[in-house]
Amino acid sequence: MKQKIIMLMAFLLIGAGSLMAQTQVQGTVVDEHGEPVIGASILVKGTTNVGTITDVDGKFTLSAPSDGKLIISYVGMETLEVAVSPKIRIILTTDSEMLDEVIVTGYGTFKKSSFTGSAAIVNAEKVKDVPVTNISDKLAGNVAGVQINSISGQPGATESIRIRGMGSINAGNNPLYVIDGVPMLSGDVSGFSYSNAGTSILSTLNSNDIESITVIKDAAAASLYGSRAANGVVVITTKKGKAGKTRFNVKSNWGFSDMAINYRPVLDGASRRELLYLGLQNYSLYTRGSTPEKAKEYADKEIDKYAKEPWSGWTNWRDLLFRTGKYQNYDISAQGGSDKTKYYSSLSYTKQDGITYNSDLDRITGNLNVSHQAGRISLDASSLFSYTDQNSINEGTSFASPIMAVSMSVSPSSYPYNEDGSLATYFPAMGSFANPIRAYRHTWNKNKLTRSFNTLSGTLDVMDGLKLKELVSYDFTQNASSTWWDPNSNDGRTAKGVYQKYMLNTSKLNTQTQLTYDKVFAGKHYLNALLGYETEAYKNEYTYVNGSNYPLLTNPKFEVENSAVKRASSHIDEYRLISYLGKVDYNYNHKYYASASFRRDGSSRLAPENRWGNFWSVSGSWRITGESFMEPLQHILSEAKLRASYGVNGTQPWRYYDYMALYEFGSNYDNQVGMAETTLGNENLKWEKNNALNIGMDLTLFNRFSMTLEWYSRKTEDLLLDRPISGSIGIIDRYGEAKELVNVGAMRNSGFELELKSNTIQKRDFSWTTTLTLAHNKNKILKLNQDQGEIKDGQAIHRVGEPYHSFYAYEYAGVDPATGKELFYLNDGTANARETTTNPAKAQKIIIGNADPKVQGGLTNALSWKFIDFSFTFTYSLGGHVYDNARWIQSNGGTYHYYGNIPSHYKIEDTWKKPGDNAKLPMFAYGGTNERSSRWMLPTDHLRLKNLTLGISIPQNMIKKAGLEKARVYMSGNNLLTFKSEKLYVDPENISHGLVLFRTPTMRTITFGVELGF
């Protein structure tokens, strides 16, 4: 026993001695050219709490065990492990493999040089300062072939994203979003559609938690997602922990917003009065046949009825209904850990006030990612929580829409308040209760969104190269939407007040089992294989309540229990998806690459005989510079690769039970419970298929300039379409419509994409990189329902052989000098087709254009000089159009011009005034009517300074004493400048179908911020 105690004491003394044998290390880290490496990480091997970062001269000082080792790492350079020494000089060399971009597909991670498909990477670090609440806005201009259109400029609004055009008519066109390998809920989760803005679930994410975004555009990787990837995949990789001491990053920015463009400008009071006066004279002269003297008398008599200057002076409604928006964001994150356990966590608060009252967003997000290595088992857990409180205004043609008010329905002759301070009631275009100030005081739309996204996975190293991964995730969103129309508002006065509440719970449970095998044979044959099994369970459950007839109170009690009339309903939708998948990637000696994938999906949305869909892809590439005959050109042509892919993915019906003939109870039949058929059913309903071909070439010159050129064609077959049917047979759905979902038609998108990158300058104190993207997409309808060649839908037409978003109207030919009336080309198919007429009944409507741009893309530059960083992105679009669908203000003197507002493009100096005038604009006359012609098709050609950031980092030798590793101040802006046609008076980044009414314009936001690291 005594001997054991002596041995134990000796062991403890030896251990203590080794702990006390410390060496003070002073060192310098340089690159292969002898330049100091600033910010390299130095870690004492085997520890978690000892480490440092090299200073501005590449120097470091630390204490370490004399017999220990140091691990030195820096992004883009090979990691070194060296023995401890009092004086040490460490030379890091460039790691060419690390400099190769990493493409994350969700089912594997690839070096870009070995990837056989089409994908683009957006480094979140480059756009981290852009002041937006929706991560999709950060893709603009950075990825060729991705078109991002805003549904509304309100905070938290939904987005329209198209990757290589539209691939479906009714089944949705937005891409699939994947976070760390797990498909997430996306789209609009608002309860009501009174505000066109909606509520985007992407606005629940904190963009500062994102490491990178990969956009998958072809079938090579997208087909592994099968029925969800027909419109591309956006793979989001979040930040993970890194071994070393805990490091904190604190970031905050504040700013303001206004309109990115002068949206739908109108005439001021005096100019409006002058034009209306002319219109009254013209009406008397040319419609009633009066003399000039009588016409003047008539105009003098009538003008104050429509354009009298109010007691308070001409009213500028824009100043009253719009405001300067505000933006603020606070973010703190921490990351660290050991070789075995790593963590990253963050907490963020964002508040953005829109440019109209009752339009804002408050958001709190929290995120935690933890990974742990235990022998052959690695565990990963992540949890995201978000609470969003969104207020949004009504848009479109709603009474409460301030956008419509300032653009059309409220004139400078209307005044907000009476002389006694009460709300005014002179609003002839919309009624006495249509005071827009009354509207925003007495109506609102609220969305309170709570989201929890949790993932747990475990990976077992079964044997060398073979891994088994199990994953389960649960994505849950609850949206409590509520709307109040006060009895004092135009929307609520008839029903004496209306309160509506909508509680929506949406959940998705996803499980994945993946077996992967990764092996190198004979040093030249690289094989990676994957087998997987997945399940997805989706549930959407809502409860709706409605109360009306409320007491007229100063402080209304708007809960449903306080109403005299109450209604309620509830509903549940569910679906299941089961998938089997497999993938094989082969690489011979880093020269020849081949890949194949297969996925089989079974969906509960289809009948059993059509339930299963097969989706697959094959792809390959040839790395030409890997050949020996290319060695003499290596100093010029650093990299050259040809690649091609072909595959099939699909889309399932967007509703859940259309294949079944259904009925539902709830009908009132003579005050008794009744039932009614709601779905005719179609057991032949099947998958919408998307066949995609991609051919690409990648070139790199002088290790500095790179080019990616791609051509693609994707054909969508068995398009899902709601076909109208007769309601006389009694099949009417809950929305009062009679229709049947069928598979009809085909559509093709084809085009090319170009991406140019340049590392123009890479010096110690100065760097400059440039990226240019350019894309062209052509959309064409190949077939519609049976023998149907076209479908007319208002000003849109869908015709075989033409783009889907085509506009259909008379072709405007200018102004008739003799009469001042609008001229239209006959287009009657005869030899006289190009003759003109003032009678539209004699002309034929034609396709006048379409919404799709011919070319679009972006230009990004990033520069840094010593402690200053500067970056900016321009986006551009050429060849596209929008059609102004606000027909009420296109009448050359109709009702809404005389009772409401007049757009500023009605310039009195350009209007026709007498016979013989060669005028730009037709005669403006009281009682005018509108004609739907190409006059109202507007070009969306534009160049926009999408974002700009200027940052200044304080040198480390100045902040080190304060315990800081990083201190940076910066300015950042979004949608700063827009260069467009004078003819375009709406925002050029409009919704994809191109038909525009009244929506909140895109915001221009400028912020100032500070970032600290310690």
Short mmCIF file of C-alpha atoms in Angstrom, two decimals, residues 362-519:
data_model
loop_
_atom_site.label_atom_id
_atom_site.label_comp_id
_atom_site.label_asym_id
_atom_site.label_seq_id
_atom_site.Cartn_x
_atom_site.Cartn_y
_atom_site.Cartn_z
CA ASP A 362 -40.35 43.49 -35.26
CA ARG A 363 -38.29 40.31 -35.14
CA ILE A 364 -36.40 38.38 -32.50
CA THR A 365 -34.31 35.38 -33.53
CA GLY A 366 -32.21 32.92 -31.60
CA ASN A 367 -29.98 30.20 -32.99
CA LEU A 368 -27.88 27.41 -31.48
CA ASN A 369 -25.69 24.91 -33.35
CA VAL A 370 -23.75 22.28 -31.39
CA SER A 371 -21.60 19.43 -32.68
CA HIS A 372 -19.84 16.73 -30.67
CA GLN A 373 -17.44 13.99 -31.67
CA ALA A 374 -17.51 10.85 -29.50
CA GLY A 375 -15.23 8.23 -30.97
CA ARG A 376 -16.79 7.04 -34.20
CA ILE A 377 -20.03 8.91 -33.57
CA SER A 378 -20.60 12.55 -34.34
CA LEU A 379 -23.70 14.36 -33.15
CA ASP A 380 -25.14 17.60 -34.50
CA ALA A 381 -28.00 19.58 -33.06
CA SER A 382 -29.43 22.89 -34.15
CA SER A 383 -32.33 24.96 -32.94
CA LEU A 384 -33.73 28.11 -34.49
CA PHE A 385 -36.39 30.22 -32.84
CA SER A 386 -38.01 33.32 -34.24
CA TYR A 387 -40.84 35.62 -33.24
CA THR A 388 -42.02 38.17 -35.79
CA ASP A 389 -44.64 40.86 -35.29
CA GLN A 390 -45.67 42.32 -38.64
CA ASN A 391 -48.11 45.12 -39.37
CA SER A 392 -49.10 45.59 -42.98
CA ILE A 393 -51.36 47.94 -44.91
CA ASN A 394 -53.99 47.09 -47.47
CA GLU A 395 -52.87 47.48 -51.06
CA GLY A 396 -54.41 47.09 -54.51
CA THR A 397 -57.84 48.70 -54.86
CA SER A 398 -58.78 48.59 -51.18
CA PHE A 399 -60.47 51.59 -49.55
CA ALA A 400 -57.67 51.61 -46.99
CA SER A 401 -54.82 51.50 -49.52
CA PRO A 402 -52.71 54.67 -49.15
CA ILE A 403 -50.93 53.69 -52.37
CA MET A 404 -54.16 53.86 -54.35
CA ALA A 405 -55.20 57.03 -52.53
CA VAL A 406 -52.12 59.07 -53.49
CA SER A 407 -52.01 57.59 -57.00
CA MET A 408 -55.67 57.79 -57.98
CA SER A 409 -58.53 58.42 -55.59
CA VAL A 410 -57.58 61.43 -53.41
CA SER A 411 -56.95 64.77 -55.13
CA PRO A 412 -55.17 67.92 -53.92
CA SER A 413 -58.62 69.53 -53.65
CA SER A 414 -59.54 67.13 -50.84
CA TYR A 415 -58.29 68.14 -47.41
CA PRO A 416 -57.57 65.92 -44.39
CA TYR A 417 -59.22 68.02 -41.64
CA ASN A 418 -62.08 70.44 -41.34
CA GLU A 419 -61.45 73.86 -39.84
CA ASP A 420 -62.66 72.58 -36.46
CA GLY A 421 -60.04 69.81 -36.50
CA SER A 422 -62.43 66.95 -37.29
CA LEU A 423 -61.72 64.53 -40.11
CA ALA A 424 -62.88 65.87 -43.47
CA THR A 425 -65.40 64.01 -45.62
CA TYR A 426 -64.95 65.54 -49.10
CA PHE A 427 -63.67 62.58 -51.12
CA PRO A 428 -65.91 62.39 -54.19
CA ALA A 429 -64.02 59.55 -55.90
CA MET A 430 -64.51 57.06 -53.06
CA GLY A 431 -67.20 58.38 -50.71
CA SER A 432 -67.39 60.56 -47.61
CA PHE A 433 -65.79 57.95 -45.33
CA ALA A 434 -62.78 57.49 -47.62
CA ASN A 435 -60.45 59.88 -45.81
CA PRO A 436 -57.19 57.89 -45.90
CA ILE A 437 -56.18 59.29 -42.51
CA ARG A 438 -59.38 57.83 -41.12
CA ALA A 439 -58.43 54.53 -42.76
CA TYR A 440 -55.01 54.14 -41.16
CA ARG A 441 -56.35 55.25 -37.77
CA HIS A 442 -59.24 52.81 -37.80
CA THR A 443 -58.04 49.73 -39.72
CA TRP A 444 -55.08 47.41 -39.37
CA ASN A 445 -53.67 44.00 -40.36
CA LYS A 446 -51.42 42.18 -37.90
CA ASN A 447 -49.43 38.97 -38.25
CA LYS A 448 -47.71 37.49 -35.21
CA LEU A 449 -45.48 34.69 -36.42
CA THR A 450 -43.75 32.22 -34.10
CA ARG A 451 -41.35 29.73 -35.62
CA SER A 452 -39.26 26.88 -34.28
CA PHE A 453 -36.97 24.84 -36.51
CA ASN A 454 -35.08 22.01 -34.79
CA THR A 455 -32.76 19.38 -36.20
CA LEU A 456 -30.91 16.47 -34.56
CA SER A 457 -28.59 14.16 -36.44
CA GLY A 458 -26.05 11.49 -35.67
CA THR A 459 -23.38 10.02 -37.93
CA LEU A 460 -21.61 6.71 -37.31
CA ASP A 461 -18.29 5.81 -38.92
CA VAL A 462 -19.17 2.20 -39.59
CA MET A 463 -15.83 1.42 -41.18
CA ASP A 464 -13.24 3.10 -43.34
CA GLY A 465 -15.15 5.25 -45.85
CA LEU A 466 -18.60 4.04 -44.79
CA LYS A 467 -20.90 6.30 -42.75
CA LEU A 468 -24.46 5.98 -41.53
CA LYS A 469 -26.42 9.16 -40.78
CA GLU A 470 -29.78 9.51 -39.08
CA LEU A 471 -31.57 12.87 -39.02
CA VAL A 472 -34.87 14.14 -37.73
CA SER A 473 -36.14 17.70 -37.99
CA TYR A 474 -39.31 19.50 -36.99
CA ASP A 475 -40.29 22.81 -38.54
CA PHE A 476 -43.24 24.50 -36.80
CA THR A 477 -44.83 27.85 -37.56
CA GLN A 478 -47.77 29.50 -35.86
CA ASN A 479 -49.28 32.61 -37.36
CA ALA A 480 -51.92 34.59 -35.49
CA SER A 481 -53.36 36.96 -38.09
CA SER A 482 -55.98 39.56 -37.19
CA THR A 483 -57.75 42.35 -39.07
CA TRP A 484 -59.87 45.19 -37.73
CA TRP A 485 -62.23 47.40 -39.75
CA ASP A 486 -63.61 50.02 -37.41
CA PRO A 487 -67.25 51.24 -37.78
CA ASN A 488 -65.66 54.63 -38.49
CA SER A 489 -63.85 53.29 -41.55
CA ASN A 490 -65.14 52.89 -45.09
CA ASP A 491 -64.44 49.13 -44.92
CA GLY A 492 -66.30 48.62 -41.64
CA ARG A 493 -69.13 51.16 -41.56
CA THR A 494 -71.73 49.05 -43.41
CA ALA A 495 -71.24 46.06 -41.09
CA LYS A 496 -70.77 48.42 -38.08
CA GLY A 497 -67.27 47.10 -37.55
CA VAL A 498 -65.61 43.83 -38.52
CA TYR A 499 -62.95 41.89 -36.60
CA GLN A 500 -61.38 38.76 -38.08
CA LYS A 501 -58.88 36.41 -36.52
CA TYR A 502 -57.04 33.55 -38.15
CA MET A 503 -54.89 31.10 -36.18
CA LEU A 504 -52.73 29.02 -38.50
CA ASN A 505 -50.46 26.19 -37.31
CA THR A 506 -48.16 24.65 -39.90
CA SER A 507 -45.69 21.85 -39.23
CA LYS A 508 -43.35 19.64 -41.19
CA LEU A 509 -41.65 16.57 -39.73
CA ASN A 510 -38.73 15.29 -41.80
CA THR A 511 -36.67 12.16 -41.22
CA GLN A 512 -33.63 11.04 -43.20
CA THR A 513 -31.51 7.90 -43.24
CA GLN A 514 -28.36 8.11 -45.33
CA LEU A 515 -25.64 5.56 -45.93
CA THR A 516 -22.57 7.04 -47.66
CA TYR A 517 -19.43 5.40 -48.95
CA ASP A 518 -16.34 7.42 -49.87
CA LYS A 519 -13.22 5.62 -51.05
#
